[in-house]
Amino acid sequence: VKKNPSFLIQTLGCKLNQLESEAITDTFLKAGFTAAQSGESASVIVINTCTVTSKADQKARRLIRKVLRDYPDSQVIVTGCYAQLDKDELQKLDDGNPQRLYIIKKDEILEFISKNFLEEISHGGTEAQSLINENNPCKSVKISGHYYPSGQFEFNPEKFSSHTRSFLKIQDGCDNKCTYCRIRLARGQSISLDAEEVLSRLRMLEKNHAEAVLTGVNICQYGKKILTTEDTEEHGGRESSRDIINNKNFNLAELLDYLLSNTEKINIRLSSLEPESINEDFVKIISHKRIRPHFHLSVQSCSETVLKRMGRNYNSQIIEKTVTLLRSVKDDPFIACDIITGFPGETKNEFEQTYKLCQKLDFAWIHVFPYSKRKGTPAYSFKENVTDNEVKKRVALFTGLAEKGKIAYIQRWLGREADVIVENRNNDKKQGVCYGVTENYLKALVLHNEDHDLKPGEVFRCRVVKKGKNKDYDVETVLMRRV
Ligand code: SF4
């Protein structure tokens, strides 16, 4: 009996990459491949890379070398932001057999399958061929009357293989010019998925999921630009001037309002937000009970001078106002932020301004990144680098503050109730115990009566009873009732 080819995906980086890996999984499954488990041999291995920091690049290179070594018989596809920007550098990692390592864009994966594996797919290849024709990423894709180039949105995973929470990509690219950022170079200008299409995808997810995470490179730029048929046809579906406003001309707040008014029960979690985009109108809409009380702010620094050098469009007053506004519409939401420390020329005084404001704002978590020079960005040539030792110290201080913030947040929730979405059953088969995530983003251990059959994706009202004992979970909860 002919065996179908198999695939394995390894993902690095952000939620958007995770979502796109889910979509790639869906594409492989539909094309007739079987999913291999980690450690098993596979016909194709996809590595979805990230390039946010030099550490992310390093991690990707290490993973590529390891995969080439551990899977000598597999074809290896490297895709994602790093692959997009440094194709030649990555191609050099081949193990002497360039026919085995393919550095390609995500929207070229289907083409790759069609060229290399069609014959091997046992259901005759006809289904796979029609799927490939239908989804041919070389053509533009028609969604709600619009054509999109180069596959920015045709990835639409109907089922999520590894998340009980689903993800919905509503935007890609970014029009800001932050001086340290390489992501915008990889992802291009901001482009949004038409609101009607977002709604139809959300309704589809609503059938099987309690929650969807809206993702993009910068979702605050939702609605700025969208393509028209003429643009893409003229350019053969690959490029476009990208300067036409979308159907409904919605911004993010209006999109959320539209989605909430036209769905019934699905909860929405937002990915990263920019401080300057949060105003009174925005928080009025996110006060809706189906918007999860969990916000991640892209703060980076609280020093006016550093923010200016970073090319960011807000100041410390705006950061403070944003946090106050978010807290005014939700009951003690989980508010986290990103901070880059050790940006070129960051003085002790500038560092302290950031540290003190973060301390005052009492974030539930701080993701701290040591600044890393990124090729192709303006900050690459900035002088006055902070010494490695000093950067390490600053990172350690922020890590300490982040941990303190998390503990304080957990303490405030002891004795309170929250909705918990079940993520997986406990592996040690202990009856009456499972894991999940609270609506306010705490990893939870759920203790329950063993009569309850808790399935991944189900939501229960639970009482937070204790701080977690180890890194696997933040809090221990007791199940109260089904939601
Ligand atoms: S807002 Fe700045 S950091 Fe974020 S993706 Fe855009 S350019 Fe990069």
Short mmCIF file of C-alpha atoms and ligand atoms in Angstrom, two decimals:
data_model
loop_
_atom_site.label_atom_id
_atom_site.label_comp_id
_atom_site.label_asym_id
_atom_site.label_seq_id
_atom_site.Cartn_x
_atom_site.Cartn_y
_atom_site.Cartn_z
CA VAL A 1 0.00 0.00 0.00
CA LYS A 2 1.32 3.36 -0.98
CA LYS A 3 2.01 5.56 2.02
CA ASN A 4 1.05 9.22 1.87
CA PRO A 5 3.87 11.71 2.31
CA SER A 6 4.11 13.20 5.77
CA PHE A 7 4.98 16.63 7.16
CA LEU A 8 6.10 18.25 10.37
CA ILE A 9 6.07 21.96 11.28
CA GLN A 10 8.34 23.74 13.74
CA THR A 11 7.31 27.29 14.61
CA LEU A 12 9.31 30.14 16.10
CA GLY A 13 8.09 33.60 17.02
CA CYS A 14 4.77 35.35 17.53
CA LYS A 15 1.08 34.45 17.51
CA LEU A 16 0.79 35.44 13.89
CA ASN A 17 3.44 32.88 12.98
CA GLN A 18 1.64 30.26 15.06
CA LEU A 19 -1.56 31.03 13.22
CA GLU A 20 0.15 30.82 9.86
CA SER A 21 1.66 27.48 10.87
CA GLU A 22 -1.83 26.23 11.66
CA ALA A 23 -2.87 27.32 8.20
CA ILE A 24 0.11 25.57 6.62
CA THR A 25 -0.86 22.42 8.55
CA ASP A 26 -4.36 22.72 7.14
CA THR A 27 -2.96 23.09 3.62
CA PHE A 28 -0.79 19.97 3.94
CA LEU A 29 -3.65 17.92 5.38
CA LYS A 30 -6.02 19.00 2.62
CA ALA A 31 -3.40 18.15 0.03
CA GLY A 32 -3.35 14.57 1.37
CA PHE A 33 -0.27 14.57 3.61
CA THR A 34 -0.27 12.93 7.01
CA ALA A 35 0.97 14.75 10.10
CA ALA A 36 4.14 13.26 11.61
CA GLN A 37 4.79 13.51 15.33
CA SER A 38 7.90 15.29 16.57
CA GLY A 39 10.80 12.82 16.42
CA GLU A 40 9.16 10.69 13.70
CA SER A 41 10.56 10.86 10.19
CA ALA A 42 8.70 13.11 7.75
CA SER A 43 8.82 13.70 4.01
CA VAL A 44 8.78 17.47 4.50
CA ILE A 45 9.73 19.56 7.50
CA VAL A 46 8.67 23.20 7.58
CA ILE A 47 10.50 25.67 9.80
CA ASN A 48 8.52 28.89 10.24
CA THR A 49 11.08 31.50 11.32
CA CYS A 50 11.01 34.83 13.13
CA THR A 51 13.48 37.71 12.86
CA VAL A 52 12.42 40.02 15.67
CA THR A 53 15.83 39.93 17.41
CA SER A 54 19.28 38.60 16.58
CA LYS A 55 18.56 35.86 19.13
CA ALA A 56 15.53 34.82 17.08
CA ASP A 57 17.76 34.57 13.99
CA GLN A 58 20.29 32.52 15.94
CA LYS A 59 17.57 30.19 17.19
CA ALA A 60 16.31 29.69 13.64
CA ARG A 61 19.79 28.91 12.28
CA ARG A 62 20.36 26.43 15.11
CA LEU A 63 17.03 24.74 14.43
CA ILE A 64 17.69 24.50 10.69
CA ARG A 65 21.08 22.85 11.31
CA LYS A 66 19.55 20.45 13.80
CA VAL A 67 16.69 19.48 11.50
CA LEU A 68 19.08 18.90 8.58
CA ARG A 69 21.19 16.70 10.84
CA ASP A 70 18.35 14.79 12.54
CA TYR A 71 16.24 14.22 9.42
CA PRO A 72 18.69 13.26 6.67
CA ASP A 73 15.94 11.99 4.35
CA SER A 74 13.50 14.88 4.60
CA GLN A 75 13.01 17.89 2.37
CA VAL A 76 13.32 21.00 4.54
CA ILE A 77 11.33 24.17 3.87
CA VAL A 78 12.38 27.33 5.69
CA THR A 79 9.82 30.10 5.58
CA GLY A 80 8.68 33.12 7.65
CA CYS A 81 10.11 36.57 8.34
CA TYR A 82 13.79 35.61 8.58
CA ALA A 83 13.57 33.56 5.37
CA GLN A 84 11.89 36.48 3.66
CA LEU A 85 14.74 38.88 4.47
CA ASP A 86 17.87 36.73 4.39
CA LYS A 87 17.27 34.00 1.85
CA ASP A 88 20.88 33.82 0.73
CA GLU A 89 22.29 33.67 4.24
CA LEU A 90 19.97 30.79 5.11
CA GLN A 91 20.59 28.92 1.88
CA LYS A 92 24.25 28.69 2.93
CA LEU A 93 23.21 26.41 5.80
CA ASP A 94 22.50 23.53 3.42
CA ASP A 95 24.43 20.38 4.22
CA GLY A 96 26.06 20.19 0.80
CA ASN A 97 22.78 19.22 -0.80
CA PRO A 98 20.94 22.39 -1.84
CA GLN A 99 18.16 20.21 -3.30
CA ARG A 100 17.04 19.45 0.23
CA LEU A 101 16.80 22.93 1.71
CA TYR A 102 14.20 25.32 0.27
CA ILE A 103 13.98 28.91 1.47
CA ILE A 104 10.55 29.99 0.28
CA LYS A 105 7.65 32.31 1.08
CA LYS A 106 4.61 30.91 2.85
CA ASP A 107 2.47 31.39 -0.21
CA GLU A 108 4.86 29.28 -2.28
CA ILE A 109 4.40 26.17 -0.14
CA LEU A 110 1.43 24.88 -2.09
CA GLU A 111 3.36 25.30 -5.32
CA PHE A 112 6.23 23.38 -3.73
CA ILE A 113 3.86 20.52 -2.84
CA SER A 114 2.44 20.47 -6.33
CA LYS A 115 5.89 20.32 -7.94
CA ASN A 116 7.41 17.73 -5.65
CA PHE A 117 4.75 15.48 -4.16
CA LEU A 118 1.67 15.27 -6.34
CA GLU A 119 2.50 11.81 -7.64
CA GLU A 120 2.95 10.44 -4.16
CA ILE A 121 -0.43 11.46 -2.82
CA SER A 122 -2.47 8.28 -2.74
CA HIS A 123 -5.93 9.63 -3.36
CA GLY A 124 -4.84 9.90 -6.93
CA GLY A 125 -3.57 13.39 -6.83
CA THR A 126 -6.71 14.70 -8.51
CA GLU A 127 -8.14 16.14 -5.33
CA ALA A 128 -4.77 17.57 -4.43
CA GLN A 129 -4.39 18.98 -7.91
CA SER A 130 -7.75 20.72 -7.78
CA LEU A 131 -6.95 22.08 -4.34
CA ILE A 132 -3.70 23.35 -5.67
CA ASN A 133 -5.40 24.96 -8.65
CA GLU A 134 -8.05 26.46 -6.43
CA ASN A 135 -5.60 27.79 -3.90
CA ASN A 136 -2.85 28.49 -6.33
CA PRO A 137 -0.98 31.19 -4.50
CA CYS A 138 0.52 32.47 -7.73
CA LYS A 139 -2.89 33.80 -8.60
CA SER A 140 -4.49 36.48 -6.51
CA VAL A 141 -7.20 35.28 -4.15
CA LYS A 142 -10.73 36.61 -4.31
CA ILE A 143 -12.33 37.40 -0.97
CA SER A 144 -15.56 39.37 -0.64
CA GLY A 145 -15.11 40.73 -4.14
CA HIS A 146 -11.52 41.81 -3.53
CA TYR A 147 -8.38 40.19 -4.81
CA TYR A 148 -5.42 39.84 -2.49
CA PRO A 149 -1.89 39.38 -3.75
CA SER A 150 0.81 36.97 -2.62
CA GLY A 151 -1.30 35.06 -0.21
CA GLN A 152 -1.48 37.44 2.70
CA PHE A 153 -4.88 36.20 3.79
CA GLU A 154 -5.71 33.01 1.93
CA PHE A 155 -4.49 31.00 4.88
CA ASN A 156 -7.68 30.37 6.74
CA PRO A 157 -7.40 27.32 8.93
CA GLU A 158 -10.78 25.88 9.53
CA LYS A 159 -9.62 23.69 12.34
CA PHE A 160 -6.81 24.40 14.70
CA SER A 161 -4.71 21.35 15.36
CA SER A 162 -2.83 22.53 18.41
CA HIS A 163 -4.85 25.31 20.03
CA THR A 164 -8.19 25.21 21.70
CA ARG A 165 -8.27 28.96 21.31
CA SER A 166 -8.49 29.94 17.68
CA PHE A 167 -6.63 32.72 15.89
CA LEU A 168 -7.94 35.00 13.19
CA LYS A 169 -5.57 37.10 11.11
CA ILE A 170 -7.16 40.44 10.29
CA GLN A 171 -4.14 42.49 9.23
CA ASP A 172 -0.58 42.15 7.99
CA GLY A 173 2.37 44.53 7.58
CA CYS A 174 2.95 47.90 9.21
CA ASP A 175 3.20 51.52 8.04
CA ASN A 176 5.16 52.80 11.04
CA LYS A 177 8.87 53.35 10.74
CA CYS A 178 10.20 52.31 14.13
CA THR A 179 13.96 52.60 13.82
CA TYR A 180 14.74 49.22 15.43
CA CYS A 181 12.16 47.10 13.61
CA ARG A 182 12.87 44.55 10.93
CA ILE A 183 9.41 43.01 10.93
CA ARG A 184 7.97 45.75 8.75
CA LEU A 185 10.75 45.10 6.25
CA ALA A 186 9.77 41.44 6.07
CA ARG A 187 6.02 41.96 6.07
CA GLY A 188 5.65 45.16 4.01
CA GLN A 189 2.98 47.86 4.24
CA SER A 190 -0.16 47.50 6.32
CA ILE A 191 -2.99 45.66 4.65
CA SER A 192 -6.29 44.54 6.14
CA LEU A 193 -8.77 41.77 5.55
CA ASP A 194 -12.16 43.08 4.50
CA ALA A 195 -14.55 43.42 7.47
CA GLU A 196 -17.22 41.20 5.91
CA GLU A 197 -14.69 38.46 5.38
CA VAL A 198 -13.42 38.84 8.96
CA LEU A 199 -17.00 38.42 10.15
CA SER A 200 -17.65 35.36 8.03
CA ARG A 201 -14.44 33.71 9.30
CA LEU A 202 -15.29 34.59 12.89
CA ARG A 203 -18.75 33.07 12.50
CA MET A 204 -17.14 29.92 11.20
CA LEU A 205 -14.85 29.80 14.23
CA GLU A 206 -17.79 30.49 16.53
CA LYS A 207 -19.22 27.07 15.68
CA ASN A 208 -16.33 25.23 17.35
CA HIS A 209 -14.43 27.68 19.50
CA ALA A 210 -15.19 29.67 22.62
CA GLU A 211 -12.57 32.24 21.77
CA ALA A 212 -10.70 33.80 18.85
CA VAL A 213 -7.52 35.83 19.12
CA LEU A 214 -7.46 38.64 16.55
CA THR A 215 -3.93 38.90 15.24
CA GLY A 216 -1.83 40.90 12.80
CA VAL A 217 1.52 42.62 12.73
CA ASN A 218 -0.10 45.83 13.99
CA ILE A 219 -3.85 45.38 14.42
CA CYS A 220 -4.20 49.04 15.44
CA GLN A 221 -3.63 49.85 11.77
CA TYR A 222 -6.65 47.76 10.80
CA GLY A 223 -8.65 49.24 7.95
CA LYS A 224 -6.07 51.57 6.57
CA LYS A 225 -5.63 49.99 3.18
CA ILE A 226 -7.06 47.28 1.07
CA LEU A 227 -6.75 46.16 -2.52
CA THR A 228 -9.08 46.43 -5.44
CA THR A 229 -9.63 43.96 -8.21
CA GLU A 230 -8.09 46.27 -10.80
CA ASP A 231 -4.87 46.74 -8.86
CA THR A 232 -4.13 43.09 -8.51
CA GLU A 233 -5.24 42.00 -11.96
CA GLU A 234 -3.09 44.63 -13.51
CA HIS A 235 -0.11 43.37 -11.60
CA GLY A 236 -0.77 39.71 -12.25
CA GLY A 237 -1.93 39.27 -8.70
CA ARG A 238 1.49 39.58 -7.14
CA GLU A 239 1.93 43.27 -6.41
CA SER A 240 -0.32 46.21 -5.89
CA SER A 241 -0.36 49.88 -5.11
CA ARG A 242 -2.29 49.02 -1.94
CA ASP A 243 -3.92 52.38 -1.60
CA ILE A 244 -7.62 51.71 -1.66
CA ILE A 245 -9.75 51.97 1.44
CA ASN A 246 -11.68 48.83 2.39
CA ASN A 247 -15.36 48.20 1.75
CA LYS A 248 -16.68 49.44 5.03
CA ASN A 249 -13.84 51.79 5.85
CA PHE A 250 -13.77 50.49 9.43
CA ASN A 251 -11.00 51.12 11.89
CA LEU A 252 -10.23 48.55 14.62
CA ALA A 253 -12.85 49.88 17.06
CA GLU A 254 -15.53 49.88 14.36
CA LEU A 255 -14.53 46.40 13.26
CA LEU A 256 -14.87 45.12 16.83
CA ASP A 257 -18.27 46.75 17.18
CA TYR A 258 -19.38 45.16 13.89
CA LEU A 259 -18.10 41.72 14.93
CA LEU A 260 -19.70 41.85 18.36
CA SER A 261 -23.06 42.97 16.96
CA ASN A 262 -23.09 40.17 14.41
CA THR A 263 -21.95 37.19 16.49
CA GLU A 264 -23.55 35.63 19.51
CA LYS A 265 -21.17 33.96 21.84
CA ILE A 266 -17.57 33.86 20.68
CA ASN A 267 -15.14 35.75 22.91
CA ILE A 268 -12.47 37.95 21.38
CA ARG A 269 -8.93 38.37 22.62
CA LEU A 270 -6.82 41.13 21.13
CA SER A 271 -3.16 40.76 20.28
CA SER A 272 -0.67 43.59 20.81
CA LEU A 273 -2.00 47.18 20.91
CA GLU A 274 -0.21 50.51 20.37
CA PRO A 275 -0.65 52.98 23.27
CA GLU A 276 -1.52 55.92 21.03
CA SER A 277 -4.44 54.06 19.43
CA ILE A 278 -6.39 53.67 22.65
CA ASN A 279 -8.90 56.41 23.29
CA GLU A 280 -12.32 56.85 24.91
CA ASP A 281 -14.20 55.54 21.84
CA PHE A 282 -12.03 52.45 21.67
CA VAL A 283 -12.45 51.52 25.32
CA LYS A 284 -16.22 52.05 25.12
CA ILE A 285 -16.31 49.20 22.59
CA ILE A 286 -13.89 46.91 24.37
CA SER A 287 -15.91 47.24 27.57
CA HIS A 288 -18.15 44.58 25.94
CA LYS A 289 -18.14 41.41 28.04
CA ARG A 290 -17.04 39.28 25.10
CA ILE A 291 -13.75 41.17 24.79
CA ARG A 292 -11.31 39.35 27.05
CA PRO A 293 -9.85 41.43 29.91
CA HIS A 294 -6.32 40.90 28.71
CA PHE A 295 -4.30 43.55 26.88
CA HIS A 296 -0.77 43.61 25.63
CA LEU A 297 0.72 47.04 25.05
CA SER A 298 3.65 47.68 22.79
CA VAL A 299 5.30 50.25 25.12
CA GLN A 300 9.04 49.69 24.42
CA SER A 301 10.22 52.66 26.51
CA CYS A 302 8.69 55.37 28.72
CA SER A 303 11.43 57.91 28.10
CA GLU A 304 10.43 60.68 25.68
CA THR A 305 13.92 60.91 24.22
CA VAL A 306 14.31 57.17 23.68
CA LEU A 307 10.83 56.94 22.17
CA LYS A 308 11.78 59.70 19.78
CA ARG A 309 14.94 57.89 18.73
CA MET A 310 12.88 54.73 18.30
CA GLY A 311 10.47 56.59 16.02
CA ARG A 312 7.46 55.85 18.23
CA ASN A 313 4.48 58.21 18.22
CA TYR A 314 3.55 58.61 21.89
CA ASN A 315 4.96 59.73 25.21
CA SER A 316 4.76 58.73 28.86
CA GLN A 317 1.50 60.64 29.46
CA ILE A 318 -0.17 58.69 26.67
CA ILE A 319 1.10 55.39 28.11
CA GLU A 320 -0.31 56.30 31.50
CA LYS A 321 -3.63 57.43 30.07
CA THR A 322 -3.93 54.21 28.05
CA VAL A 323 -3.49 52.02 31.10
CA THR A 324 -5.99 54.11 33.08
CA LEU A 325 -8.54 53.89 30.27
CA LEU A 326 -8.18 50.11 29.98
CA ARG A 327 -8.62 49.71 33.73
CA SER A 328 -11.68 51.98 33.69
CA VAL A 329 -13.69 49.57 31.51
CA LYS A 330 -12.63 46.15 32.81
CA ASP A 331 -12.40 44.70 36.28
CA ASP A 332 -8.65 44.48 36.97
CA PRO A 333 -7.63 43.29 33.50
CA PHE A 334 -4.33 41.55 32.82
CA ILE A 335 -2.22 44.32 31.25
CA ALA A 336 1.20 43.35 29.95
CA CYS A 337 3.72 45.33 27.98
CA ASP A 338 6.82 44.93 25.81
CA ILE A 339 9.97 46.83 26.77
CA ILE A 340 13.22 47.10 24.85
CA THR A 341 16.11 47.96 27.10
CA GLY A 342 19.62 49.00 26.11
CA PHE A 343 18.50 50.92 23.00
CA PRO A 344 21.51 52.85 21.59
CA GLY A 345 22.31 55.80 23.80
CA GLU A 346 19.83 54.78 26.56
CA THR A 347 21.26 56.61 29.58
CA LYS A 348 20.81 55.51 33.17
CA ASN A 349 18.35 58.34 33.57
CA GLU A 350 16.29 57.28 30.52
CA PHE A 351 16.29 53.69 31.72
CA GLU A 352 15.07 54.81 35.16
CA GLN A 353 12.23 56.83 33.64
CA THR A 354 11.00 53.66 31.94
CA TYR A 355 11.52 51.49 34.98
CA LYS A 356 9.74 53.91 37.33
CA LEU A 357 6.71 54.34 35.10
CA CYS A 358 6.39 50.57 34.62
CA GLN A 359 6.60 50.18 38.38
CA LYS A 360 3.92 52.82 38.91
CA LEU A 361 1.61 51.30 36.28
CA ASP A 362 1.88 47.93 37.96
CA PHE A 363 1.84 45.77 34.83
CA ALA A 364 0.78 42.16 35.35
CA TRP A 365 3.68 41.14 33.13
CA ILE A 366 6.56 42.78 31.25
CA HIS A 367 8.21 41.14 28.26
CA VAL A 368 11.67 42.60 28.31
CA PHE A 369 13.92 42.40 25.28
CA PRO A 370 17.58 43.40 25.29
CA TYR A 371 17.99 45.68 22.27
CA SER A 372 19.59 43.89 19.38
CA LYS A 373 20.95 45.50 16.23
CA ARG A 374 19.00 44.50 13.14
CA LYS A 375 20.52 44.74 9.70
CA GLY A 376 18.64 47.07 7.37
CA THR A 377 17.13 49.22 10.13
CA PRO A 378 18.07 52.88 10.82
CA ALA A 379 19.09 52.07 14.41
CA TYR A 380 21.71 49.66 13.06
CA SER A 381 24.06 52.57 12.57
CA PHE A 382 23.19 54.40 15.81
CA LYS A 383 26.25 54.93 17.96
CA GLU A 384 26.71 54.96 21.73
CA ASN A 385 25.82 51.38 22.32
CA VAL A 386 25.06 50.42 25.89
CA THR A 387 27.61 47.85 27.11
CA ASP A 388 26.54 44.20 27.22
CA ASN A 389 27.04 44.12 30.93
CA GLU A 390 24.81 47.11 31.50
CA VAL A 391 22.13 45.70 29.19
CA LYS A 392 22.19 42.46 31.16
CA LYS A 393 21.72 44.38 34.41
CA ARG A 394 18.79 46.33 32.98
CA VAL A 395 17.15 43.16 31.67
CA ALA A 396 17.55 41.55 35.10
CA LEU A 397 15.91 44.54 36.80
CA PHE A 398 12.93 44.39 34.45
CA THR A 399 12.65 40.63 34.81
CA GLY A 400 12.45 41.10 38.58
CA LEU A 401 9.79 43.78 38.17
CA ALA A 402 7.81 41.55 35.80
CA GLU A 403 7.83 38.68 38.30
CA LYS A 404 6.75 40.97 41.13
CA GLY A 405 3.94 42.34 38.95
CA LYS A 406 2.70 38.85 38.16
CA ILE A 407 2.69 37.79 41.81
CA ALA A 408 0.83 40.95 42.85
CA TYR A 409 -1.72 40.38 40.10
CA ILE A 410 -2.29 36.77 41.14
CA GLN A 411 -2.67 37.81 44.80
CA ARG A 412 -5.41 40.24 43.80
CA TRP A 413 -7.31 37.42 42.10
CA LEU A 414 -7.21 34.92 44.97
CA GLY A 415 -10.76 34.09 46.04
CA ARG A 416 -12.26 35.56 42.87
CA GLU A 417 -14.06 33.82 40.01
CA ALA A 418 -13.03 33.73 36.35
CA ASP A 419 -13.96 31.84 33.20
CA VAL A 420 -11.40 29.20 32.27
CA ILE A 421 -11.07 27.66 28.83
CA VAL A 422 -9.81 24.07 29.04
CA GLU A 423 -6.65 23.55 27.00
CA ASN A 424 -5.68 19.93 27.55
CA ARG A 425 -6.25 17.00 29.79
CA ASN A 426 -3.62 16.33 32.40
CA ASN A 427 -0.92 14.04 31.11
CA ASP A 428 -0.37 12.20 34.34
CA LYS A 429 -3.94 10.92 34.12
CA LYS A 430 -4.78 12.14 37.59
CA GLN A 431 -8.54 12.22 37.87
CA GLY A 432 -10.12 15.56 38.58
CA VAL A 433 -7.26 17.73 37.33
CA CYS A 434 -6.78 19.55 34.04
CA TYR A 435 -5.15 22.68 32.63
CA GLY A 436 -6.60 25.80 31.04
CA VAL A 437 -6.33 29.56 30.63
CA THR A 438 -8.42 32.10 32.49
CA GLU A 439 -10.20 34.89 30.63
CA ASN A 440 -7.55 37.24 32.09
CA TYR A 441 -4.73 35.10 30.75
CA LEU A 442 -3.51 33.18 33.77
CA LYS A 443 -2.43 29.62 33.19
CA ALA A 444 -4.71 27.62 35.45
CA LEU A 445 -4.76 24.21 37.02
CA VAL A 446 -8.43 23.22 37.36
CA LEU A 447 -9.44 20.90 40.16
CA HIS A 448 -12.79 19.34 39.49
CA ASN A 449 -15.15 16.60 40.45
CA GLU A 450 -14.14 13.56 38.43
CA ASP A 451 -17.71 13.16 37.18
CA HIS A 452 -17.15 16.17 35.00
CA ASP A 453 -15.89 15.32 31.57
CA LEU A 454 -13.75 18.32 30.68
CA LYS A 455 -13.02 18.58 26.98
CA PRO A 456 -10.46 20.93 25.46
CA GLY A 457 -12.18 24.12 24.35
CA GLU A 458 -14.95 23.99 26.96
CA VAL A 459 -15.39 26.95 29.31
CA PHE A 460 -16.05 26.71 33.04
CA ARG A 461 -16.54 29.24 35.78
CA CYS A 462 -13.81 28.59 38.34
CA ARG A 463 -12.68 30.07 41.63
CA VAL A 464 -9.03 31.04 41.94
CA VAL A 465 -7.84 29.46 45.18
CA LYS A 466 -4.04 29.45 45.23
CA LYS A 467 -0.97 30.72 43.50
CA GLY A 468 0.52 28.03 41.23
CA LYS A 469 3.24 25.80 42.63
CA ASN A 470 5.41 25.69 39.51
CA LYS A 471 5.94 27.21 36.07
CA ASP A 472 3.27 24.97 34.49
CA TYR A 473 0.48 27.07 35.91
CA ASP A 474 0.03 30.50 37.52
CA VAL A 475 -2.98 29.65 39.65
CA GLU A 476 -4.86 26.74 41.10
CA THR A 477 -8.62 26.96 40.55
CA VAL A 478 -11.67 24.99 41.57
CA LEU A 479 -14.44 24.37 39.08
CA MET A 480 -17.77 25.96 39.98
CA ARG A 481 -20.05 25.48 36.98
CA ARG A 482 -20.21 25.11 33.21
CA VAL A 483 -20.54 28.40 31.29
S1 SF4 B 1 4.80 49.42 15.00
FE1 SF4 B 1 7.00 49.63 14.80
S2 SF4 B 1 7.78 47.81 15.87
FE2 SF4 B 1 5.67 47.38 15.39
S3 SF4 B 1 5.71 46.29 13.43
FE3 SF4 B 1 5.38 48.50 13.02
S4 SF4 B 1 7.43 49.29 12.62
FE4 SF4 B 1 7.67 47.31 13.68
#
